[in-house]
PDB file of C-alpha atoms in Angstrom:
ATOM      1  CA  MET A   1       9.051 -35.975  13.427  1.00 29.00           C
ATOM      2  CA  LEU A   2       6.714 -33.030  13.921  1.00 34.00           C
ATOM      3  CA  LEU A   3       7.827 -30.891  16.834  1.00 37.00           C
ATOM      4  CA  ILE A   4       5.375 -28.688  18.678  1.00 35.00           C
ATOM      5  CA  GLU A   5       5.932 -25.678  20.886  1.00 40.00           C
ATOM      6  CA  ARG A   6       3.416 -23.468  22.699  1.00 36.00           C
ATOM      7  CA  ASN A   7       3.312 -19.686  22.410  1.00 47.00           C
ATOM      8  CA  GLU A   8       2.054 -17.042  24.836  1.00 53.00           C
ATOM      9  CA  VAL A   9      -1.572 -17.166  23.720  1.00 49.00           C
ATOM     10  CA  GLY A  10      -1.643 -20.968  24.012  1.00 41.00           C
ATOM     11  CA  MET A  11      -1.639 -21.916  20.332  1.00 46.00           C
ATOM     12  CA  THR A  12       0.638 -24.655  19.033  1.00 44.00           C
ATOM     13  CA  THR A  13       3.076 -24.156  16.201  1.00 51.00           C
ATOM     14  CA  THR A  14       5.640 -26.351  14.514  1.00 57.00           C
ATOM     15  CA  SER A  15       9.259 -25.987  15.540  1.00 67.00           C
ATOM     16  CA  GLU A  16      11.473 -24.187  13.066  1.00 74.00           C
ATOM     17  CA  SER A  17      13.659 -27.283  12.755  1.00 65.00           C
ATOM     18  CA  ALA A  18      10.738 -29.226  11.250  1.00 73.00           C
ATOM     19  CA  ARG A  19       9.859 -26.743   8.520  1.00 87.00           C
ATOM     20  CA  ALA A  20      10.366 -27.311   4.836  1.00 84.00           C
ATOM     21  CA  TRP A  21       7.480 -25.486   3.152  1.00 89.00           C
ATOM     22  CA  ALA A  22       7.774 -23.165   0.169  1.00 90.00           C
ATOM     23  CA  HIS A  23       9.055 -19.634   0.872  1.00 94.00           C
ATOM     24  CA  TRP A  24      10.015 -20.473   4.473  1.00 94.00           C
ATOM     25  CA  THR A  25      13.172 -18.780   5.684  1.00 94.00           C
ATOM     26  CA  GLU A  26      14.502 -18.813   9.210  1.00 94.00           C
ATOM     27  CA  PRO A  27      13.834 -15.538  11.038  1.00 96.00           C
ATOM     28  CA  GLU A  28      16.222 -13.482  13.067  1.00 97.00           C
ATOM     29  CA  TRP A  29      15.141 -12.410  16.532  1.00 98.00           C
ATOM     30  CA  VAL A  30      15.202  -9.172  18.499  1.00 98.00           C
ATOM     31  CA  ASP A  31      13.924  -8.396  21.978  1.00 97.00           C
ATOM     32  CA  VAL A  32      11.439  -5.506  21.830  1.00 97.00           C
ATOM     33  CA  ASP A  33      10.480  -4.399  25.321  1.00 95.00           C
ATOM     34  CA  GLY A  34      10.363  -8.022  26.429  1.00 95.00           C
ATOM     35  CA  VAL A  35       8.659  -9.371  23.295  1.00 97.00           C
ATOM     36  CA  ARG A  36      10.805 -11.855  21.345  1.00 97.00           C
ATOM     37  CA  THR A  37      10.098 -10.591  17.837  1.00 98.00           C
ATOM     38  CA  GLY A  38      10.880 -12.427  14.629  1.00 98.00           C
ATOM     39  CA  TYR A  39      12.009 -10.558  11.548  1.00 98.00           C
ATOM     40  CA  ARG A  40      13.610 -11.222   8.192  1.00 98.00           C
ATOM     41  CA  ARG A  41      16.157  -8.934   6.603  1.00 98.00           C
ATOM     42  CA  LYS A  42      17.990  -8.959   3.289  1.00 98.00           C
ATOM     43  CA  GLY A  43      19.498  -6.611   0.733  1.00 97.00           C
ATOM     44  CA  SER A  44      21.551  -3.447   0.794  1.00 96.00           C
ATOM     45  CA  GLY A  45      20.889   0.228   0.242  1.00 95.00           C
ATOM     46  CA  PRO A  46      18.321   2.474   1.917  1.00 96.00           C
ATOM     47  CA  VAL A  47      16.316   0.817   4.679  1.00 97.00           C
ATOM     48  CA  LEU A  48      12.800  -0.269   3.703  1.00 98.00           C
ATOM     49  CA  LEU A  49      10.542  -1.311   6.587  1.00 98.00           C
ATOM     50  CA  TYR A  50       7.711  -3.543   5.342  1.00 98.00           C
ATOM     51  CA  LEU A  51       4.635  -4.100   7.535  1.00 98.00           C
ATOM     52  CA  HIS A  52       2.654  -7.186   6.559  1.00 98.00           C
ATOM     53  CA  GLY A  53      -1.104  -7.682   6.639  1.00 97.00           C
ATOM     54  CA  ALA A  54      -3.054 -10.252   8.643  1.00 95.00           C
ATOM     55  CA  GLY A  55      -1.489 -13.274   6.951  1.00 93.00           C
ATOM     56  CA  LEU A  56       1.221 -14.603   4.625  1.00 95.00           C
ATOM     57  CA  THR A  57       3.637 -14.731   7.558  1.00 97.00           C
ATOM     58  CA  ARG A  58       6.612 -17.004   8.274  1.00 96.00           C
ATOM     59  CA  GLN A  59       7.761 -16.550   4.652  1.00 96.00           C
ATOM     60  CA  TRP A  60      10.158 -14.542   2.538  1.00 98.00           C
ATOM     61  CA  LEU A  61       7.899 -13.543  -0.327  1.00 98.00           C
ATOM     62  CA  PRO A  62       9.034 -12.886  -3.913  1.00 98.00           C
ATOM     63  CA  LEU A  63       8.005  -9.243  -3.411  1.00 98.00           C
ATOM     64  CA  TYR A  64      10.545  -8.931  -0.605  1.00 98.00           C
ATOM     65  CA  GLU A  65      13.198 -10.494  -2.816  1.00 98.00           C
ATOM     66  CA  GLU A  66      12.402  -8.022  -5.599  1.00 98.00           C
ATOM     67  CA  LEU A  67      12.662  -5.103  -3.173  1.00 98.00           C
ATOM     68  CA  ALA A  68      15.938  -6.428  -1.737  1.00 98.00           C
ATOM     69  CA  GLN A  69      17.610  -5.766  -5.100  1.00 98.00           C
ATOM     70  CA  GLY A  70      17.652  -2.062  -4.216  1.00 97.00           C
ATOM     71  CA  PHE A  71      16.871  -1.796  -0.498  1.00 98.00           C
ATOM     72  CA  ASP A  72      17.871  -3.121   2.884  1.00 97.00           C
ATOM     73  CA  VAL A  73      14.500  -4.796   3.435  1.00 98.00           C
ATOM     74  CA  VAL A  74      13.329  -5.434   7.006  1.00 98.00           C
ATOM     75  CA  VAL A  75      10.126  -7.473   7.439  1.00 98.00           C
ATOM     76  CA  PRO A  76       9.152  -7.937  11.101  1.00 98.00           C
ATOM     77  CA  GLU A  77       6.309 -10.098  12.345  1.00 98.00           C
ATOM     78  CA  HIS A  78       3.688  -8.185  14.304  1.00 98.00           C
ATOM     79  CA  PRO A  79       3.061  -9.405  17.866  1.00 98.00           C
ATOM     80  CA  GLY A  80       0.757 -12.423  17.602  1.00 97.00           C
ATOM     81  CA  PHE A  81       1.619 -13.125  13.964  1.00 97.00           C
ATOM     82  CA  GLY A  82       4.016 -15.650  12.490  1.00 96.00           C
ATOM     83  CA  ASP A  83       6.178 -16.976  15.313  1.00 96.00           C
ATOM     84  CA  THR A  84       6.088 -13.789  17.385  1.00 97.00           C
ATOM     85  CA  VAL A  85       4.043 -14.163  20.559  1.00 95.00           C
ATOM     86  CA  LEU A  86       1.080 -11.965  21.434  1.00 96.00           C
ATOM     87  CA  PRO A  87       1.751 -10.273  24.773  1.00 95.00           C
ATOM     88  CA  SER A  88      -1.206  -9.197  26.896  1.00 93.00           C
ATOM     89  CA  HIS A  89      -0.245  -5.517  26.746  1.00 93.00           C
ATOM     90  CA  VAL A  90      -0.600  -5.223  22.943  1.00 95.00           C
ATOM     91  CA  ARG A  91      -4.262  -4.392  22.397  1.00 94.00           C
ATOM     92  CA  THR A  92      -4.393  -1.314  20.135  1.00 95.00           C
ATOM     93  CA  PHE A  93      -2.605   0.208  17.181  1.00 96.00           C
ATOM     94  CA  GLU A  94      -1.078   2.715  19.589  1.00 97.00           C
ATOM     95  CA  ASP A  95       0.589  -0.246  21.334  1.00 97.00           C
ATOM     96  CA  LEU A  96       1.933  -1.444  17.976  1.00 97.00           C
ATOM     97  CA  VAL A  97       3.294   2.028  17.199  1.00 98.00           C
ATOM     98  CA  LEU A  98       5.287   1.949  20.446  1.00 97.00           C
ATOM     99  CA  HIS A  99       6.425  -1.599  19.661  1.00 98.00           C
ATOM    100  CA  TYR A 100       7.770  -0.523  16.271  1.00 98.00           C
ATOM    101  CA  ASP A 101       9.428   2.558  17.679  1.00 97.00           C
ATOM    102  CA  ALA A 102      11.365   0.288  20.035  1.00 97.00           C
ATOM    103  CA  LEU A 103      12.069  -2.244  17.269  1.00 97.00           C
ATOM    104  CA  ALA A 104      13.556   0.465  15.022  1.00 96.00           C
ATOM    105  CA  ARG A 105      15.862   1.604  17.826  1.00 95.00           C
ATOM    106  CA  ASN A 106      16.875  -1.946  18.732  1.00 96.00           C
ATOM    107  CA  LEU A 107      17.710  -2.815  15.116  1.00 96.00           C
ATOM    108  CA  GLY A 108      19.576   0.449  14.583  1.00 93.00           C
ATOM    109  CA  LEU A 109      17.279   1.637  11.792  1.00 90.00           C
ATOM    110  CA  ASP A 110      18.716   5.114  11.908  1.00 76.00           C
ATOM    111  CA  GLY A 111      17.908   7.821   9.416  1.00 78.00           C
ATOM    112  CA  GLU A 112      14.871   8.006   7.185  1.00 87.00           C
ATOM    113  CA  ALA A 113      13.531   4.581   6.250  1.00 96.00           C
ATOM    114  CA  HIS A 114      11.066   3.958   3.440  1.00 98.00           C
ATOM    115  CA  LEU A 115       7.869   2.660   5.048  1.00 98.00           C
ATOM    116  CA  VAL A 116       5.590   0.229   3.214  1.00 98.00           C
ATOM    117  CA  GLY A 117       2.435  -1.414   4.526  1.00 98.00           C
ATOM    118  CA  HIS A 118      -0.181  -3.787   3.151  1.00 98.00           C
ATOM    119  CA  SER A 119      -3.784  -4.053   4.373  1.00 98.00           C
ATOM    120  CA  MET A 120      -3.723  -4.051   8.200  1.00 97.00           C
ATOM    121  CA  GLY A 121      -0.013  -3.267   7.941  1.00 98.00           C
ATOM    122  CA  ALA A 122      -0.879  -0.181   5.885  1.00 98.00           C
ATOM    123  CA  TRP A 123      -3.174   1.004   8.680  1.00 98.00           C
ATOM    124  CA  LEU A 124      -0.268   0.564  11.084  1.00 98.00           C
ATOM    125  CA  ALA A 125       2.120   2.336   8.678  1.00 98.00           C
ATOM    126  CA  ALA A 126      -0.266   5.294   8.532  1.00 98.00           C
ATOM    127  CA  ASP A 127      -0.326   5.452  12.330  1.00 98.00           C
ATOM    128  CA  LEU A 128       3.471   5.380  12.438  1.00 98.00           C
ATOM    129  CA  ALA A 129       3.726   8.177   9.864  1.00 98.00           C
ATOM    130  CA  VAL A 130       1.212  10.227  11.848  1.00 98.00           C
ATOM    131  CA  THR A 131       3.052   9.709  15.139  1.00 97.00           C
ATOM    132  CA  TYR A 132       6.546  10.242  13.716  1.00 96.00           C
ATOM    133  CA  PRO A 133       5.967  12.563  10.744  1.00 96.00           C
ATOM    134  CA  THR A 134       9.650  13.316  10.090  1.00 94.00           C
ATOM    135  CA  ARG A 135      11.045   9.795  10.515  1.00 95.00           C
ATOM    136  CA  PHE A 136      10.214   8.261   7.132  1.00 97.00           C
ATOM    137  CA  ALA A 137      11.609   9.096   3.703  1.00 97.00           C
ATOM    138  CA  THR A 138       8.505   7.859   1.858  1.00 98.00           C
ATOM    139  CA  LEU A 139       5.259   6.100   2.695  1.00 98.00           C
ATOM    140  CA  THR A 140       3.536   3.488   0.528  1.00 98.00           C
ATOM    141  CA  LEU A 141       0.107   2.208   1.546  1.00 98.00           C
ATOM    142  CA  MET A 142      -1.250  -0.817  -0.342  1.00 98.00           C
ATOM    143  CA  ALA A 143      -4.946  -1.759   0.019  1.00 98.00           C
ATOM    144  CA  PRO A 144      -5.062   0.071   3.358  1.00 98.00           C
ATOM    145  CA  MET A 145      -7.545  -0.635   6.125  1.00 97.00           C
ATOM    146  CA  GLY A 146      -8.327   1.872   8.868  1.00 96.00           C
ATOM    147  CA  LEU A 147     -10.751   4.491   7.509  1.00 96.00           C
ATOM    148  CA  ARG A 148     -14.524   4.571   7.209  1.00 91.00           C
ATOM    149  CA  ALA A 149     -16.155   3.841   3.867  1.00 87.00           C
ATOM    150  CA  PRO A 150     -19.592   5.506   4.137  1.00 86.00           C
ATOM    151  CA  ARG A 151     -20.549   4.804   0.517  1.00 89.00           C
ATOM    152  CA  SER A 152     -19.246   1.232   0.447  1.00 85.00           C
ATOM    153  CA  ARG A 153     -19.801  -1.887   2.467  1.00 76.00           C
ATOM    154  CA  PRO A 154     -16.437  -3.523   3.126  1.00 72.00           C
ATOM    155  CA  ALA A 155     -16.387  -7.297   3.367  1.00 83.00           C
ATOM    156  CA  ASP A 156     -16.353  -8.825   6.852  1.00 87.00           C
ATOM    157  CA  PRO A 157     -13.434 -11.287   7.145  1.00 88.00           C
ATOM    158  CA  PHE A 158     -14.625 -12.465  10.559  1.00 86.00           C
ATOM    159  CA  ARG A 159     -17.633 -14.102   8.888  1.00 87.00           C
ATOM    160  CA  TRP A 160     -15.550 -16.074   6.396  1.00 87.00           C
ATOM    161  CA  SER A 161     -14.567 -19.704   6.634  1.00 85.00           C
ATOM    162  CA  PRO A 162     -10.911 -20.391   5.715  1.00 79.00           C
ATOM    163  CA  GLU A 163     -12.045 -21.496   2.248  1.00 83.00           C
ATOM    164  CA  GLN A 164     -14.164 -18.371   1.786  1.00 87.00           C
ATOM    165  CA  ALA A 165     -11.293 -16.202   2.981  1.00 86.00           C
ATOM    166  CA  ASP A 166      -8.953 -17.633   0.352  1.00 87.00           C
ATOM    167  CA  HIS A 167     -11.595 -17.180  -2.342  1.00 88.00           C
ATOM    168  CA  HIS A 168     -12.363 -13.569  -1.445  1.00 90.00           C
ATOM    169  CA  VAL A 169      -8.813 -12.441  -0.735  1.00 93.00           C
ATOM    170  CA  PHE A 170      -7.492 -13.911  -3.998  1.00 94.00           C
ATOM    171  CA  SER A 171     -10.599 -12.843  -5.984  1.00 95.00           C
ATOM    172  CA  GLY A 172     -11.266 -16.406  -7.065  1.00 94.00           C
ATOM    173  CA  VAL A 173      -7.782 -17.595  -8.082  1.00 95.00           C
ATOM    174  CA  ALA A 174      -6.482 -18.958  -4.751  1.00 92.00           C
ATOM    175  CA  GLU A 175      -5.992 -22.458  -6.189  1.00 93.00           C
ATOM    176  CA  LYS A 176      -3.053 -21.122  -8.229  1.00 95.00           C
ATOM    177  CA  TYR A 177      -1.213 -20.004  -5.101  1.00 95.00           C
ATOM    178  CA  THR A 178      -1.475 -22.917  -2.690  1.00 92.00           C
ATOM    179  CA  ASP A 179       2.293 -22.892  -2.080  1.00 93.00           C
ATOM    180  CA  TYR A 180       1.737 -19.605  -0.196  1.00 93.00           C
ATOM    181  CA  LEU A 181      -1.271 -20.936   1.717  1.00 89.00           C
ATOM    182  CA  VAL A 182      -0.259 -24.469   2.692  1.00 87.00           C
ATOM    183  CA  GLN A 183       2.577 -24.759   5.186  1.00 89.00           C
ATOM    184  CA  GLU A 184       2.322 -27.806   7.447  1.00 87.00           C
ATOM    185  CA  GLY A 185      -1.082 -28.592   5.978  1.00 86.00           C
ATOM    186  CA  GLY A 186      -4.247 -29.777   7.683  1.00 87.00           C
ATOM    187  CA  ILE A 187      -4.859 -29.072  11.341  1.00 91.00           C
ATOM    188  CA  GLU A 188      -1.521 -27.314  11.891  1.00 90.00           C
ATOM    189  CA  ASP A 189      -2.393 -24.645   9.348  1.00 88.00           C
ATOM    190  CA  TYR A 190      -5.856 -24.171  10.868  1.00 87.00           C
ATOM    191  CA  ILE A 191      -4.252 -23.741  14.296  1.00 92.00           C
ATOM    192  CA  HIS A 192      -1.826 -21.166  12.920  1.00 91.00           C
ATOM    193  CA  GLU A 193      -4.585 -19.242  11.116  1.00 90.00           C
ATOM    194  CA  TYR A 194      -6.766 -19.278  14.235  1.00 91.00           C
ATOM    195  CA  GLY A 195      -3.835 -18.020  16.299  1.00 93.00           C
ATOM    196  CA  GLU A 196      -3.349 -15.059  13.952  1.00 94.00           C
ATOM    197  CA  SER A 197      -7.062 -14.278  13.988  1.00 93.00           C
ATOM    198  CA  ILE A 198      -6.773 -13.444  17.713  1.00 94.00           C
ATOM    199  CA  PRO A 199      -4.538 -10.345  17.331  1.00 95.00           C
ATOM    200  CA  PHE A 200      -6.351  -9.389  14.121  1.00 95.00           C
ATOM    201  CA  ALA A 201      -9.661  -9.362  16.010  1.00 94.00           C
ATOM    202  CA  ARG A 202      -8.132  -7.680  19.058  1.00 94.00           C
ATOM    203  CA  LEU A 203      -6.923  -4.814  16.857  1.00 94.00           C
ATOM    204  CA  THR A 204      -9.722  -4.456  14.303  1.00 94.00           C
ATOM    205  CA  TRP A 205     -12.947  -6.072  15.575  1.00 90.00           C
ATOM    206  CA  ASN A 206     -14.475  -2.992  17.154  1.00 85.00           C
ATOM    207  CA  PRO A 207     -14.273  -0.553  15.590  1.00 82.00           C
ATOM    208  CA  ARG A 208     -13.251  -1.685  12.119  1.00 88.00           C
ATOM    209  CA  TYR A 209     -11.719   1.746  11.534  1.00 92.00           C
ATOM    210  CA  ASP A 210     -10.220   4.669  13.449  1.00 95.00           C
ATOM    211  CA  VAL A 211     -12.327   7.793  13.024  1.00 94.00           C
ATOM    212  CA  ARG A 212      -9.450   9.857  14.454  1.00 96.00           C
ATOM    213  CA  LEU A 213      -7.290   9.055  11.422  1.00 97.00           C
ATOM    214  CA  GLU A 214      -9.449  11.278   9.244  1.00 96.00           C
ATOM    215  CA  HIS A 215      -8.058  14.282  11.116  1.00 97.00           C
ATOM    216  CA  ARG A 216      -4.626  12.913  12.031  1.00 98.00           C
ATOM    217  CA  LEU A 217      -3.509  12.035   8.502  1.00 98.00           C
ATOM    218  CA  ALA A 218      -2.866  15.725   7.895  1.00 98.00           C
ATOM    219  CA  ARG A 219       0.238  15.289  10.074  1.00 98.00           C
ATOM    220  CA  VAL A 220       1.933  12.974   7.551  1.00 98.00           C
ATOM    221  CA  GLN A 221       4.941  14.662   5.961  1.00 97.00           C
ATOM    222  CA  ALA A 222       6.469  11.746   4.052  1.00 97.00           C
ATOM    223  CA  PRO A 223       5.735  11.710   0.310  1.00 98.00           C
ATOM    224  CA  THR A 224       2.922   9.179   0.061  1.00 98.00           C
ATOM    225  CA  ARG A 225       1.738   6.774  -2.618  1.00 98.00           C
ATOM    226  CA  VAL A 226      -1.492   4.851  -2.087  1.00 98.00           C
ATOM    227  CA  ILE A 227      -2.002   1.716  -4.198  1.00 98.00           C
ATOM    228  CA  HIS A 228      -5.448   0.239  -4.837  1.00 98.00           C
ATOM    229  CA  PHE A 229      -5.815  -3.206  -6.397  1.00 98.00           C
ATOM    230  CA  ALA A 230      -8.530  -2.939  -9.031  1.00 98.00           C
ATOM    231  CA  ASP A 231     -10.324  -6.216  -8.246  1.00 97.00           C
ATOM    232  CA  ASP A 232      -9.905  -6.194  -4.469  1.00 96.00           C
ATOM    233  CA  ASN A 233     -12.885  -7.997  -2.896  1.00 93.00           C
ATOM    234  CA  PHE A 234     -11.943  -6.886   0.612  1.00 94.00           C
ATOM    235  CA  ILE A 235     -10.948  -3.210   0.472  1.00 95.00           C
ATOM    236  CA  PRO A 236     -13.307  -1.041  -1.623  1.00 94.00           C
ATOM    237  CA  ARG A 237     -11.685   1.640  -3.753  1.00 95.00           C
ATOM    238  CA  GLU A 238     -13.258   4.298  -1.531  1.00 96.00           C
ATOM    239  CA  LEU A 239     -10.787   3.524   1.280  1.00 96.00           C
ATOM    240  CA  PRO A 240      -7.477   4.046  -0.566  1.00 97.00           C
ATOM    241  CA  ALA A 241      -9.021   7.003  -2.396  1.00 97.00           C
ATOM    242  CA  ARG A 242      -9.901   8.531   0.967  1.00 97.00           C
ATOM    243  CA  TYR A 243      -6.331   8.028   2.218  1.00 98.00           C
ATOM    244  CA  ALA A 244      -5.012   9.765  -0.897  1.00 98.00           C
ATOM    245  CA  GLU A 245      -7.425  12.632  -0.272  1.00 98.00           C
ATOM    246  CA  LEU A 246      -6.513  13.097   3.399  1.00 98.00           C
ATOM    247  CA  VAL A 247      -2.709  12.709   3.279  1.00 98.00           C
ATOM    248  CA  PRO A 248      -1.155  15.965   2.046  1.00 98.00           C
ATOM    249  CA  GLY A 249       0.198  15.586  -1.476  1.00 98.00           C
ATOM    250  CA  ALA A 250      -0.561  11.853  -1.719  1.00 98.00           C
ATOM    251  CA  GLU A 251      -1.159  10.172  -5.052  1.00 98.00           C
ATOM    252  CA  LEU A 252      -3.470   7.246  -5.796  1.00 98.00           C
ATOM    253  CA  ILE A 253      -2.318   4.465  -8.120  1.00 98.00           C
ATOM    254  CA  VAL A 254      -4.728   1.765  -9.342  1.00 98.00           C
ATOM    255  CA  LEU A 255      -3.083  -1.540 -10.226  1.00 98.00           C
ATOM    256  CA  GLU A 256      -4.989  -3.516 -12.836  1.00 98.00           C
ATOM    257  CA  GLY A 257      -4.920  -7.273 -13.234  1.00 97.00           C
ATOM    258  CA  ALA A 258      -2.319  -9.012 -15.383  1.00 97.00           C
ATOM    259  CA  ASP A 259      -1.886 -12.276 -17.293  1.00 94.00           C
ATOM    260  CA  GLY A 260      -5.613 -12.928 -17.309  1.00 96.00           C
ATOM    261  CA  GLU A 261      -5.924 -12.694 -13.527  1.00 97.00           C
ATOM    262  CA  PRO A 262      -7.737 -10.120 -11.389  1.00 97.00           C
ATOM    263  CA  ALA A 263      -5.753  -7.687  -9.246  1.00 98.00           C
ATOM    264  CA  SER A 264      -6.845  -9.156  -5.908  1.00 98.00           C
ATOM    265  CA  HIS A 265      -6.285  -8.012  -2.333  1.00 97.00           C
ATOM    266  CA  VAL A 266      -3.063 -10.027  -2.388  1.00 97.00           C
ATOM    267  CA  SER A 267      -1.699  -8.719  -5.654  1.00 98.00           C
ATOM    268  CA  ILE A 268       1.567  -8.641  -3.704  1.00 98.00           C
ATOM    269  CA  ILE A 269       1.628 -12.385  -4.490  1.00 97.00           C
ATOM    270  CA  GLN A 270       0.336 -12.151  -8.047  1.00 98.00           C
ATOM    271  CA  GLN A 271       2.425  -9.212  -9.318  1.00 98.00           C
ATOM    272  CA  PRO A 272       5.539  -8.876  -7.140  1.00 98.00           C
ATOM    273  CA  ALA A 273       7.737  -7.328  -9.832  1.00 98.00           C
ATOM    274  CA  ALA A 274       5.145  -4.710 -10.821  1.00 98.00           C
ATOM    275  CA  ILE A 275       4.497  -3.727  -7.218  1.00 98.00           C
ATOM    276  CA  ALA A 276       8.201  -3.598  -6.379  1.00 98.00           C
ATOM    277  CA  ALA A 277       8.634  -1.267  -9.348  1.00 98.00           C
ATOM    278  CA  LEU A 278       5.882   1.025  -8.041  1.00 98.00           C
ATOM    279  CA  ILE A 279       7.493   1.155  -4.595  1.00 98.00           C
ATOM    280  CA  THR A 280      10.981   1.696  -6.001  1.00 98.00           C
ATOM    281  CA  GLU A 281       9.787   4.433  -8.363  1.00 98.00           C
ATOM    282  CA  HIS A 282       8.119   6.228  -5.483  1.00 98.00           C
ATOM    283  CA  ALA A 283      11.199   5.947  -3.273  1.00 96.00           C
ATOM    284  CA  ALA A 284      13.422   7.269  -6.065  1.00 94.00           C
ATOM    285  CA  SER A 285      11.193  10.237  -6.760  1.00 86.00           C
TER     286      SER A 285
END
């Protein structure tokens, strides 16, 4: 039987007890300033805090499993994503920075963690590294949002249908990765995707970038690696190149496609071992 529960923004989601889709793992929970926040954690070694993008939630991805071979990997769900509710007070990236400061304290993530972010999560990771410049051992930004691209015209995800989104984000090979895209299937997945579009729009609709970051990134002290996916149809190369230019000492890595496939915006799905190796190499150096 399909069980339904209602979250704070009024969207319906399936109960955890009814789930059996690929890559699903049961989350742990922590109270963060009154927000019941889901997270997944596995592995041993140095702490690696991974901040996801605007999708691929409610799963333990192969990339996380690869990273857990050498790190204590912590993957929280942002407020409004996955099964974590969207409280009314979370409206800006500054609110998310405070949320993650409290989450780190509540989970006892003492010492210098390695910070990794993808897409919108990379924007958030940059804000965290700006606000707390001495907290993180290394910083890895993959296909980061958040800066202006004066010479490029970034794609507009708010104009895409779900089918167009899959096509653009996977650079035309989404049909090979349906086990990451289909959870309950049908209307339940549309409801979940619509629910996650609310916090994504609240955070990024207007403006689509933070002009203040161009100045603030000079505060980052963590050794930084920026990774651009060569065939990304969402984030133009100008954005990660600009991050690498503005963060002191940062390096830019371009990941090419493999096995006859393009290196899409979600190369984290296509090439988990290669990306884990890039993150691990950076952390070790």
